[in-house]
Amino acid sequence: MPGVYAGVGEAAVGTNKTVINLFQPLASPTDRPSLFDIIVGCSATPADGATKFRVQRHTALGTEGSGFTPVPLDPAEVASTLDCGVAHSVEPTYTANAVMLDMSMNQRATVRWTTDPRYGMKIPAVQNAGIGLFSVSSTVSAAHQATLQWEE
């Protein structure tokens, strides 16, 4: 049975600011994990700021300020083969025309996208390939948090 994992990230959003990316760190990965759950919210004082988020494939990691070690939802599960990047000082290189989801939200709301893991967003079995969640545009520079869940 496949393992299910979670990763979390936070960023003060603006234009083209990655909140979290999920990627293959291994030189020769053999699996193609499936991202099936995305939750985005804002912890700032309630206001009427709006942000448009995008989920898109990337081919290069950028420079992450810190990483987040993925957590298995079953504590008996082995460690994830993926890694999470957060607090980027240099953004990942997003693949042109590889947009998989756009979500617009009000700062007062929490948005969730979910699907059956069999039909999730697949991460290619290529080193440094991955999927990132970033703000395309925002009327505020408020801290937004995201949780990603995937199956390997």
GROMACS .gro file of N, CA and C in nm:
model
  456
    1MET      N    1   0.085  -0.118   0.000
    1MET     CA    2   0.000   0.000   0.000
    1MET      C    3   0.089   0.124   0.000
    2PRO      N    4   0.056   0.224  -0.083
    2PRO     CA    5   0.140   0.343  -0.091
    2PRO      C    6   0.136   0.425   0.037
    3GLY      N    7   0.245   0.499   0.060
    3GLY     CA    8   0.250   0.590   0.174
    3GLY      C    9   0.190   0.724   0.138
    4VAL      N   10   0.133   0.791   0.238
    4VAL     CA   11   0.076   0.924   0.221
    4VAL      C   12   0.152   1.020   0.311
    5TYR      N   13   0.187   1.137   0.258
    5TYR     CA   14   0.274   1.232   0.327
    5TYR      C   15   0.217   1.373   0.321
    6ALA      N   16   0.267   1.459   0.410
    6ALA     CA   17   0.225   1.599   0.413
    6ALA      C   18   0.346   1.689   0.422
    7GLY      N   19   0.333   1.807   0.363
    7GLY     CA   20   0.435   1.911   0.373
    7GLY      C   21   0.366   2.044   0.390
    8VAL      N   22   0.425   2.135   0.468
    8VAL     CA   23   0.366   2.266   0.491
    8VAL      C   24   0.467   2.376   0.460
    9GLY      N   25   0.417   2.491   0.420
    9GLY     CA   26   0.502   2.606   0.391
    9GLY      C   27   0.428   2.734   0.418
   10GLU      N   28   0.504   2.843   0.429
   10GLU     CA   29   0.446   2.975   0.454
   10GLU      C   30   0.528   3.080   0.382
   11ALA      N   31   0.461   3.184   0.331
   11ALA     CA   32   0.530   3.295   0.266
   11ALA      C   33   0.442   3.418   0.270
   12ALA      N   34   0.506   3.535   0.280
   12ALA     CA   35   0.435   3.661   0.262
   12ALA      C   36   0.424   3.678   0.111
   13VAL      N   37   0.304   3.662   0.061
   13VAL     CA   38   0.285   3.657  -0.084
   13VAL      C   39   0.293   3.795  -0.148
   14GLY      N   40   0.322   3.795  -0.275
   14GLY     CA   41   0.325   3.914  -0.359
   14GLY      C   42   0.304   3.864  -0.499
   15THR      N   43   0.383   3.911  -0.593
   15THR     CA   44   0.376   3.861  -0.729
   15THR      C   45   0.487   3.758  -0.749
   16ASN      N   46   0.448   3.640  -0.797
   16ASN     CA   47   0.542   3.530  -0.824
   16ASN      C   48   0.625   3.493  -0.702
   17LYS      N   49   0.558   3.465  -0.592
   17LYS     CA   50   0.625   3.425  -0.469
   17LYS      C   51   0.580   3.283  -0.433
   18THR      N   52   0.676   3.189  -0.431
   18THR     CA   53   0.645   3.049  -0.400
   18THR      C   54   0.619   3.032  -0.251
   19VAL      N   55   0.509   2.964  -0.220
   19VAL     CA   56   0.477   2.931  -0.081
   19VAL      C   57   0.546   2.800  -0.045
   20ILE      N   58   0.536   2.700  -0.134
   20ILE     CA   59   0.599   2.570  -0.112
   20ILE      C   60   0.614   2.499  -0.247
   21ASN      N   61   0.721   2.425  -0.261
   21ASN     CA   62   0.733   2.338  -0.378
   21ASN      C   63   0.769   2.197  -0.331
   22LEU      N   64   0.727   2.102  -0.408
   22LEU     CA   65   0.745   1.959  -0.379
   22LEU      C   66   0.828   1.903  -0.494
   23PHE      N   67   0.941   1.836  -0.461
   23PHE     CA   68   1.031   1.796  -0.570
   23PHE      C   69   1.103   1.665  -0.541
   24GLN      N   70   1.160   1.609  -0.650
   24GLN     CA   71   1.237   1.484  -0.647
   24GLN      C   72   1.385   1.518  -0.620
   25PRO      N   73   1.440   1.491  -0.502
   25PRO     CA   74   1.581   1.522  -0.476
   25PRO      C   75   1.678   1.413  -0.521
   26LEU      N   76   1.629   1.293  -0.547
   26LEU     CA   77   1.718   1.181  -0.580
   26LEU      C   78   1.772   1.192  -0.722
   27ALA      N   79   1.896   1.144  -0.741
   27ALA     CA   80   1.959   1.149  -0.874
   27ALA      C   81   1.885   1.062  -0.975
   28SER      N   82   1.833   0.948  -0.932
   28SER     CA   83   1.761   0.858  -1.022
   28SER      C   84   1.632   0.811  -0.956
   29PRO      N   85   1.532   0.898  -0.944
   29PRO     CA   86   1.407   0.856  -0.880
   29PRO      C   87   1.336   0.751  -0.963
   30THR      N   88   1.265   0.662  -0.896
   30THR     CA   89   1.193   0.555  -0.966
   30THR      C   90   1.042   0.567  -0.952
   31ASP      N   91   0.994   0.654  -0.863
   31ASP     CA   92   0.850   0.665  -0.844
   31ASP      C   93   0.798   0.796  -0.902
   32ARG      N   94   0.666   0.800  -0.920
   32ARG     CA   95   0.597   0.918  -0.970
   32ARG      C   96   0.486   0.952  -0.872
   33PRO      N   97   0.519   1.024  -0.764
   33PRO     CA   98   0.420   1.056  -0.662
   33PRO      C   99   0.303   1.137  -0.718
   34SER      N  100   0.192   1.131  -0.646
   34SER     CA  101   0.069   1.195  -0.689
   34SER      C  102   0.023   1.296  -0.584
   35LEU      N  103   0.026   1.425  -0.618
   35LEU     CA  104  -0.024   1.531  -0.530
   35LEU      C  105  -0.176   1.533  -0.541
   36PHE      N  106  -0.244   1.512  -0.427
   36PHE     CA  107  -0.390   1.501  -0.434
   36PHE      C  108  -0.465   1.597  -0.343
   37ASP      N  109  -0.396   1.675  -0.261
   37ASP     CA  110  -0.465   1.764  -0.168
   37ASP      C  111  -0.383   1.891  -0.147
   38ILE      N  112  -0.447   2.007  -0.165
   38ILE     CA  113  -0.383   2.137  -0.144
   38ILE      C  114  -0.477   2.222  -0.060
   39ILE      N  115  -0.425   2.277   0.050
   39ILE     CA  116  -0.502   2.366   0.136
   39ILE      C  117  -0.423   2.496   0.149
   40VAL      N  118  -0.488   2.611   0.126
   40VAL     CA  119  -0.422   2.741   0.136
   40VAL      C  120  -0.508   2.833   0.222
   41GLY      N  121  -0.444   2.902   0.316
   41GLY     CA  122  -0.513   2.997   0.402
   41GLY      C  123  -0.422   3.112   0.439
   42CYS      N  124  -0.477   3.210   0.510
   42CYS     CA  125  -0.402   3.330   0.548
   42CYS      C  126  -0.417   3.351   0.698
   43SER      N  127  -0.304   3.373   0.767
   43SER     CA  128  -0.307   3.391   0.912
   43SER      C  129  -0.305   3.538   0.953
   44ALA      N  130  -0.304   3.630   0.856
   44ALA     CA  131  -0.300   3.773   0.887
   44ALA      C  132  -0.435   3.820   0.942
   45THR      N  133  -0.436   3.939   0.998
   45THR     CA  134  -0.559   4.000   1.046
   45THR      C  135  -0.659   4.003   0.931
   46PRO      N  136  -0.784   3.961   0.956
   46PRO     CA  137  -0.882   3.956   0.848
   46PRO      C  138  -0.895   4.091   0.776
   47ALA      N  139  -0.888   4.085   0.646
   47ALA     CA  140  -0.902   4.202   0.559
   47ALA      C  141  -0.955   4.154   0.425
   48ASP      N  142  -0.971   4.246   0.334
   48ASP     CA  143  -1.027   4.208   0.204
   48ASP      C  144  -0.921   4.202   0.095
   49GLY      N  145  -0.805   4.147   0.128
   49GLY     CA  146  -0.701   4.125   0.028
   49GLY      C  147  -0.734   4.004  -0.058
   50ALA      N  148  -0.692   4.009  -0.183
   50ALA     CA  149  -0.716   3.898  -0.275
   50ALA      C  150  -0.584   3.849  -0.332
   51THR      N  151  -0.573   3.718  -0.348
   51THR     CA  152  -0.452   3.658  -0.404
   51THR      C  153  -0.491   3.549  -0.503
   52LYS      N  154  -0.419   3.545  -0.614
   52LYS     CA  155  -0.437   3.438  -0.712
   52LYS      C  156  -0.316   3.346  -0.700
   53PHE      N  157  -0.342   3.218  -0.672
   53PHE     CA  158  -0.237   3.117  -0.660
   53PHE      C  159  -0.237   3.028  -0.784
   54ARG      N  160  -0.120   2.976  -0.815
   54ARG     CA  161  -0.105   2.887  -0.929
   54ARG      C  162  -0.026   2.764  -0.885
   55VAL      N  163  -0.065   2.648  -0.938
   55VAL     CA  164   0.009   2.524  -0.919
   55VAL      C  165   0.066   2.488  -1.056
   56GLN      N  166   0.200   2.476  -1.061
   56GLN     CA  167   0.266   2.458  -1.191
   56GLN      C  168   0.389   2.369  -1.174
   57ARG      N  169   0.421   2.297  -1.280
   57ARG     CA  170   0.541   2.212  -1.280
   57ARG      C  171   0.666   2.300  -1.285
   58HIS      N  172   0.776   2.248  -1.227
   58HIS     CA  173   0.904   2.317  -1.239
   58HIS      C  174   1.014   2.217  -1.271
   59THR      N  175   1.122   2.268  -1.329
   59THR     CA  176   1.236   2.184  -1.368
   59THR      C  177   1.361   2.216  -1.288
   60ALA      N  178   1.364   2.330  -1.221
   60ALA     CA  179   1.478   2.367  -1.136
   60ALA      C  180   1.424   2.421  -1.004
   61LEU      N  181   1.498   2.395  -0.897
   61LEU     CA  182   1.448   2.423  -0.762
   61LEU      C  183   1.448   2.568  -0.720
   62GLY      N  184   1.535   2.649  -0.776
   62GLY     CA  185   1.556   2.782  -0.721
   62GLY      C  186   1.642   2.767  -0.596
   63THR      N  187   1.642   2.868  -0.511
   63THR     CA  188   1.718   2.862  -0.386
   63THR      C  189   1.622   2.872  -0.270
   64GLU      N  190   1.608   2.764  -0.197
   64GLU     CA  191   1.517   2.765  -0.084
   64GLU      C  192   1.590   2.815   0.040
   65GLY      N  193   1.521   2.894   0.121
   65GLY     CA  194   1.580   2.943   0.245
   65GLY      C  195   1.584   2.833   0.349
   66SER      N  196   1.485   2.748   0.345
   66SER     CA  197   1.480   2.634   0.436
   66SER      C  198   1.395   2.527   0.370
   67GLY      N  199   1.410   2.409   0.418
   67GLY     CA  200   1.329   2.300   0.367
   67GLY      C  201   1.230   2.256   0.473
   68PHE      N  202   1.141   2.172   0.434
   68PHE     CA  203   1.048   2.110   0.528
   68PHE      C  204   1.056   1.961   0.502
   69THR      N  205   1.088   1.885   0.604
   69THR     CA  206   1.096   1.740   0.590
   69THR      C  207   0.954   1.684   0.588
   70PRO      N  208   0.915   1.618   0.479
   70PRO     CA  209   0.780   1.562   0.471
   70PRO      C  210   0.749   1.468   0.587
   71VAL      N  211   0.625   1.472   0.629
   71VAL     CA  212   0.579   1.392   0.743
   71VAL      C  213   0.486   1.283   0.692
   72PRO      N  214   0.513   1.156   0.725
   72PRO     CA  215   0.419   1.050   0.686
   72PRO      C  216   0.293   1.060   0.771
   73LEU      N  217   0.176   1.044   0.710
   73LEU     CA  218   0.052   1.048   0.788
   73LEU      C  219   0.037   0.924   0.874
   74ASP      N  220   0.101   0.815   0.834
   74ASP     CA  221   0.108   0.693   0.915
   74ASP      C  222   0.249   0.690   0.975
   75PRO      N  223   0.263   0.701   1.108
   75PRO     CA  224   0.397   0.706   1.168
   75PRO      C  225   0.479   0.580   1.145
   76ALA      N  226   0.418   0.472   1.102
   76ALA     CA  227   0.492   0.348   1.074
   76ALA      C  228   0.547   0.346   0.932
   77GLU      N  229   0.513   0.446   0.852
   77GLU     CA  230   0.556   0.451   0.712
   77GLU      C  231   0.703   0.493   0.701
   78VAL      N  232   0.767   0.453   0.594
   78VAL     CA  233   0.906   0.493   0.569
   78VAL      C  234   0.910   0.641   0.529
   79ALA      N  235   1.029   0.700   0.528
   79ALA     CA  236   1.044   0.840   0.491
   79ALA      C  237   1.005   0.862   0.345
   80SER      N  238   0.956   0.981   0.318
   80SER     CA  239   0.920   1.018   0.181
   80SER      C  240   1.044   1.027   0.093
   81THR      N  241   1.026   0.997  -0.035
   81THR     CA  242   1.136   1.014  -0.131
   81THR      C  243   1.142   1.158  -0.182
   82LEU      N  244   1.038   1.237  -0.155
   82LEU     CA  245   1.033   1.376  -0.200
   82LEU      C  246   1.085   1.470  -0.092
   83ASP      N  247   1.102   1.596  -0.129
   83ASP     CA  248   1.141   1.701  -0.036
   83ASP      C  249   1.055   1.823  -0.064
   84CYS      N  250   1.046   1.912   0.036
   84CYS     CA  251   0.968   2.035   0.023
   84CYS      C  252   1.061   2.155   0.037
   85GLY      N  253   1.046   2.253  -0.050
   85GLY     CA  254   1.122   2.376  -0.041
   85GLY      C  255   1.032   2.490   0.003
   86VAL      N  256   1.079   2.572   0.097
   86VAL     CA  257   1.005   2.689   0.145
   86VAL      C  258   1.102   2.806   0.160
   87ALA      N  259   1.047   2.926   0.176
   87ALA     CA  260   1.124   3.049   0.200
   87ALA      C  261   1.230   3.072   0.091
   88HIS      N  262   1.187   3.069  -0.033
   88HIS     CA  263   1.280   3.084  -0.146
   88HIS      C  264   1.336   3.226  -0.158
   89SER      N  265   1.468   3.236  -0.178
   89SER     CA  266   1.530   3.364  -0.212
   89SER      C  267   1.543   3.377  -0.364
   90VAL      N  268   1.548   3.263  -0.432
   90VAL     CA  269   1.543   3.258  -0.579
   90VAL      C  270   1.432   3.159  -0.614
   91GLU      N  271   1.339   3.203  -0.696
   91GLU     CA  272   1.223   3.121  -0.729
   91GLU      C  273   1.260   3.000  -0.815
   92PRO      N  274   1.183   2.890  -0.803
   92PRO     CA  275   1.203   2.777  -0.894
   92PRO      C  276   1.180   2.820  -1.039
   93THR      N  277   1.234   2.742  -1.132
   93THR     CA  278   1.211   2.767  -1.275
   93THR      C  279   1.086   2.690  -1.315
   94TYR      N  280   0.977   2.762  -1.332
   94TYR     CA  281   0.850   2.699  -1.366
   94TYR      C  282   0.843   2.671  -1.516
   95THR      N  283   0.787   2.557  -1.550
   95THR     CA  284   0.777   2.512  -1.688
   95THR      C  285   0.666   2.588  -1.760
   96ALA      N  286   0.700   2.649  -1.874
   96ALA     CA  287   0.601   2.723  -1.952
   96ALA      C  288   0.487   2.630  -1.993
   97ASN      N  289   0.367   2.681  -1.988
   97ASN     CA  290   0.247   2.607  -2.030
   97ASN      C  291   0.225   2.479  -1.952
   98ALA      N  292   0.273   2.473  -1.828
   98ALA     CA  293   0.251   2.354  -1.744
   98ALA      C  294   0.171   2.390  -1.619
   99VAL      N  295   0.075   2.481  -1.637
   99VAL     CA  296  -0.014   2.522  -1.527
   99VAL      C  297  -0.118   2.413  -1.507
  100MET      N  298  -0.130   2.366  -1.384
  100MET     CA  299  -0.226   2.260  -1.355
  100MET      C  300  -0.346   2.308  -1.276
  101LEU      N  301  -0.333   2.424  -1.210
  101LEU     CA  302  -0.445   2.474  -1.129
  101LEU      C  303  -0.423   2.621  -1.098
  102ASP      N  304  -0.528   2.701  -1.111
  102ASP     CA  305  -0.531   2.839  -1.062
  102ASP      C  306  -0.640   2.848  -0.957
  103MET      N  307  -0.609   2.915  -0.846
  103MET     CA  308  -0.707   2.934  -0.738
  103MET      C  309  -0.699   3.079  -0.693
  104SER      N  310  -0.811   3.148  -0.696
  104SER     CA  311  -0.817   3.284  -0.644
  104SER      C  312  -0.890   3.280  -0.511
  105MET      N  313  -0.840   3.359  -0.415
  105MET     CA  314  -0.901   3.355  -0.282
  105MET      C  315  -0.898   3.492  -0.217
  106ASN      N  316  -0.993   3.513  -0.128
  106ASN     CA  317  -0.995   3.629  -0.041
  106ASN      C  318  -0.915   3.596   0.083
  107GLN      N  319  -0.851   3.696   0.140
  107GLN     CA  320  -0.767   3.676   0.258
  107GLN      C  321  -0.846   3.616   0.376
  108ARG      N  322  -0.976   3.636   0.379
  108ARG     CA  323  -1.058   3.585   0.489
  108ARG      C  324  -1.095   3.437   0.471
  109ALA      N  325  -1.062   3.380   0.357
  109ALA     CA  326  -1.107   3.244   0.325
  109ALA      C  327  -0.992   3.143   0.331
  110THR      N  328  -1.029   3.018   0.343
  110THR     CA  329  -0.937   2.906   0.325
  110THR      C  330  -0.986   2.828   0.204
  111VAL      N  331  -0.894   2.792   0.116
  111VAL     CA  332  -0.931   2.722  -0.008
  111VAL      C  333  -0.869   2.583  -0.006
  112ARG      N  334  -0.947   2.484  -0.051
  112ARG     CA  335  -0.896   2.347  -0.059
  112ARG      C  336  -0.929   2.288  -0.195
  113TRP      N  337  -0.829   2.222  -0.253
  113TRP     CA  338  -0.847   2.145  -0.375
  113TRP      C  339  -0.808   2.002  -0.341
  114THR      N  340  -0.892   1.907  -0.378
  114THR     CA  341  -0.861   1.767  -0.350
  114THR      C  342  -0.918   1.677  -0.459
  115THR      N  343  -0.855   1.561  -0.475
  115THR     CA  344  -0.901   1.462  -0.572
  115THR      C  345  -0.862   1.324  -0.522
  116ASP      N  346  -0.912   1.222  -0.585
  116ASP     CA  347  -0.870   1.086  -0.557
  116ASP      C  348  -0.721   1.076  -0.590
  117PRO      N  349  -0.638   1.018  -0.502
  117PRO     CA  350  -0.493   1.011  -0.528
  117PRO      C  351  -0.457   0.947  -0.663
  118ARG      N  352  -0.541   0.857  -0.714
  118ARG     CA  353  -0.512   0.795  -0.844
  118ARG      C  354  -0.511   0.897  -0.957
  119TYR      N  355  -0.582   1.008  -0.938
  119TYR     CA  356  -0.596   1.109  -1.043
  119TYR      C  357  -0.528   1.240  -1.006
  120GLY      N  358  -0.437   1.235  -0.910
  120GLY     CA  359  -0.367   1.355  -0.866
  120GLY      C  360  -0.267   1.405  -0.968
  121MET      N  361  -0.201   1.513  -0.933
  121MET     CA  362  -0.098   1.573  -1.018
  121MET      C  363   0.031   1.493  -1.001
  122LYS      N  364   0.075   1.427  -1.106
  122LYS     CA  365   0.193   1.340  -1.100
  122LYS      C  366   0.322   1.421  -1.109
  123ILE      N  367   0.419   1.382  -1.029
  123ILE     CA  368   0.553   1.441  -1.033
  123ILE      C  369   0.642   1.347  -1.113
  124PRO      N  370   0.705   1.395  -1.219
  124PRO     CA  371   0.789   1.307  -1.302
  124PRO      C  372   0.904   1.246  -1.224
  125ALA      N  373   0.948   1.129  -1.267
  125ALA     CA  374   1.062   1.060  -1.204
  125ALA      C  375   1.191   1.114  -1.264
  126VAL      N  376   1.217   1.243  -1.238
  126VAL     CA  377   1.335   1.313  -1.288
  126VAL      C  378   1.390   1.399  -1.174
  127GLN      N  379   1.520   1.396  -1.152
  127GLN     CA  380   1.578   1.474  -1.043
  127GLN      C  381   1.542   1.622  -1.056
  128ASN      N  382   1.503   1.682  -0.943
  128ASN     CA  383   1.466   1.824  -0.930
  128ASN      C  384   1.334   1.860  -0.996
  129ALA      N  385   1.268   1.765  -1.061
  129ALA     CA  386   1.135   1.792  -1.116
  129ALA      C  387   1.038   1.802  -1.000
  130GLY      N  388   0.939   1.886  -1.016
  130GLY     CA  389   0.842   1.898  -0.908
  130GLY      C  390   0.726   1.987  -0.944
  131ILE      N  391   0.653   2.024  -0.839
  131ILE     CA  392   0.534   2.107  -0.851
  131ILE      C  393   0.544   2.215  -0.744
  132GLY      N  394   0.514   2.339  -0.784
  132GLY     CA  395   0.517   2.449  -0.688
  132GLY      C  396   0.384   2.519  -0.678
  133LEU      N  397   0.357   2.574  -0.560
  133LEU     CA  398   0.240   2.658  -0.536
  133LEU      C  399   0.291   2.799  -0.514
  134PHE      N  400   0.251   2.892  -0.600
  134PHE     CA  401   0.300   3.029  -0.586
  134PHE      C  402   0.191   3.130  -0.617
  135SER      N  403   0.211   3.252  -0.567
  135SER     CA  404   0.115   3.359  -0.593
  135SER      C  405   0.147   3.424  -0.727
  136VAL      N  406   0.047   3.436  -0.810
  136VAL     CA  407   0.062   3.501  -0.940
  136VAL      C  408   0.047   3.652  -0.922
  137SER      N  409  -0.050   3.689  -0.838
  137SER     CA  410  -0.074   3.830  -0.807
  137SER      C  411  -0.142   3.838  -0.671
  138SER      N  412  -0.126   3.953  -0.605
  138SER     CA  413  -0.186   3.971  -0.474
  138SER      C  414  -0.205   4.119  -0.446
  139THR      N  415  -0.314   4.154  -0.380
  139THR     CA  416  -0.337   4.292  -0.340
  139THR      C  417  -0.281   4.319  -0.201
  140VAL      N  418  -0.226   4.217  -0.136
  140VAL     CA  419  -0.168   4.230  -0.002
  140VAL      C  420  -0.035   4.157   0.003
  141SER      N  421   0.044   4.189   0.105
  141SER     CA  422   0.168   4.115   0.130
  141SER      C  423   0.153   4.046   0.265
  142ALA      N  424   0.055   3.960   0.275
  142ALA     CA  425   0.023   3.893   0.401
  142ALA      C  426   0.076   3.750   0.399
  143ALA      N  427   0.102   3.697   0.517
  143ALA     CA  428   0.151   3.559   0.530
  143ALA      C  429   0.040   3.461   0.495
  144HIS      N  430   0.068   3.375   0.399
  144HIS     CA  431  -0.024   3.267   0.361
  144HIS      C  432   0.045   3.134   0.389
  145GLN      N  433  -0.033   3.037   0.431
  145GLN     CA  434   0.018   2.903   0.461
  145GLN      C  435  -0.045   2.804   0.364
  146ALA      N  436   0.030   2.698   0.336
  146ALA     CA  437  -0.021   2.593   0.249
  146ALA      C  438   0.019   2.457   0.304
  147THR      N  439  -0.070   2.361   0.286
  147THR     CA  440  -0.043   2.221   0.318
  147THR      C  441  -0.063   2.140   0.191
  148LEU      N  442   0.035   2.057   0.158
  148LEU     CA  443   0.025   1.965   0.045
  148LEU      C  444   0.023   1.824   0.098
  149GLN      N  445  -0.058   1.737   0.038
  149GLN     CA  446  -0.058   1.595   0.072
  149GLN      C  447  -0.044   1.517  -0.057
  150TRP      N  448   0.038   1.412  -0.051
  150TRP     CA  449   0.064   1.332  -0.171
  150TRP      C  450   0.081   1.186  -0.134
  151GLU      N  451   0.073   1.103  -0.238
  151GLU     CA  452   0.088   0.958  -0.224
  151GLU      C  453   0.209   0.913  -0.304
  152GLU      N  454   0.286   0.823  -0.246
  152GLU     CA  455   0.402   0.765  -0.316
  152GLU      C  456   0.384   0.616  -0.328
   0.00000   0.00000   0.00000
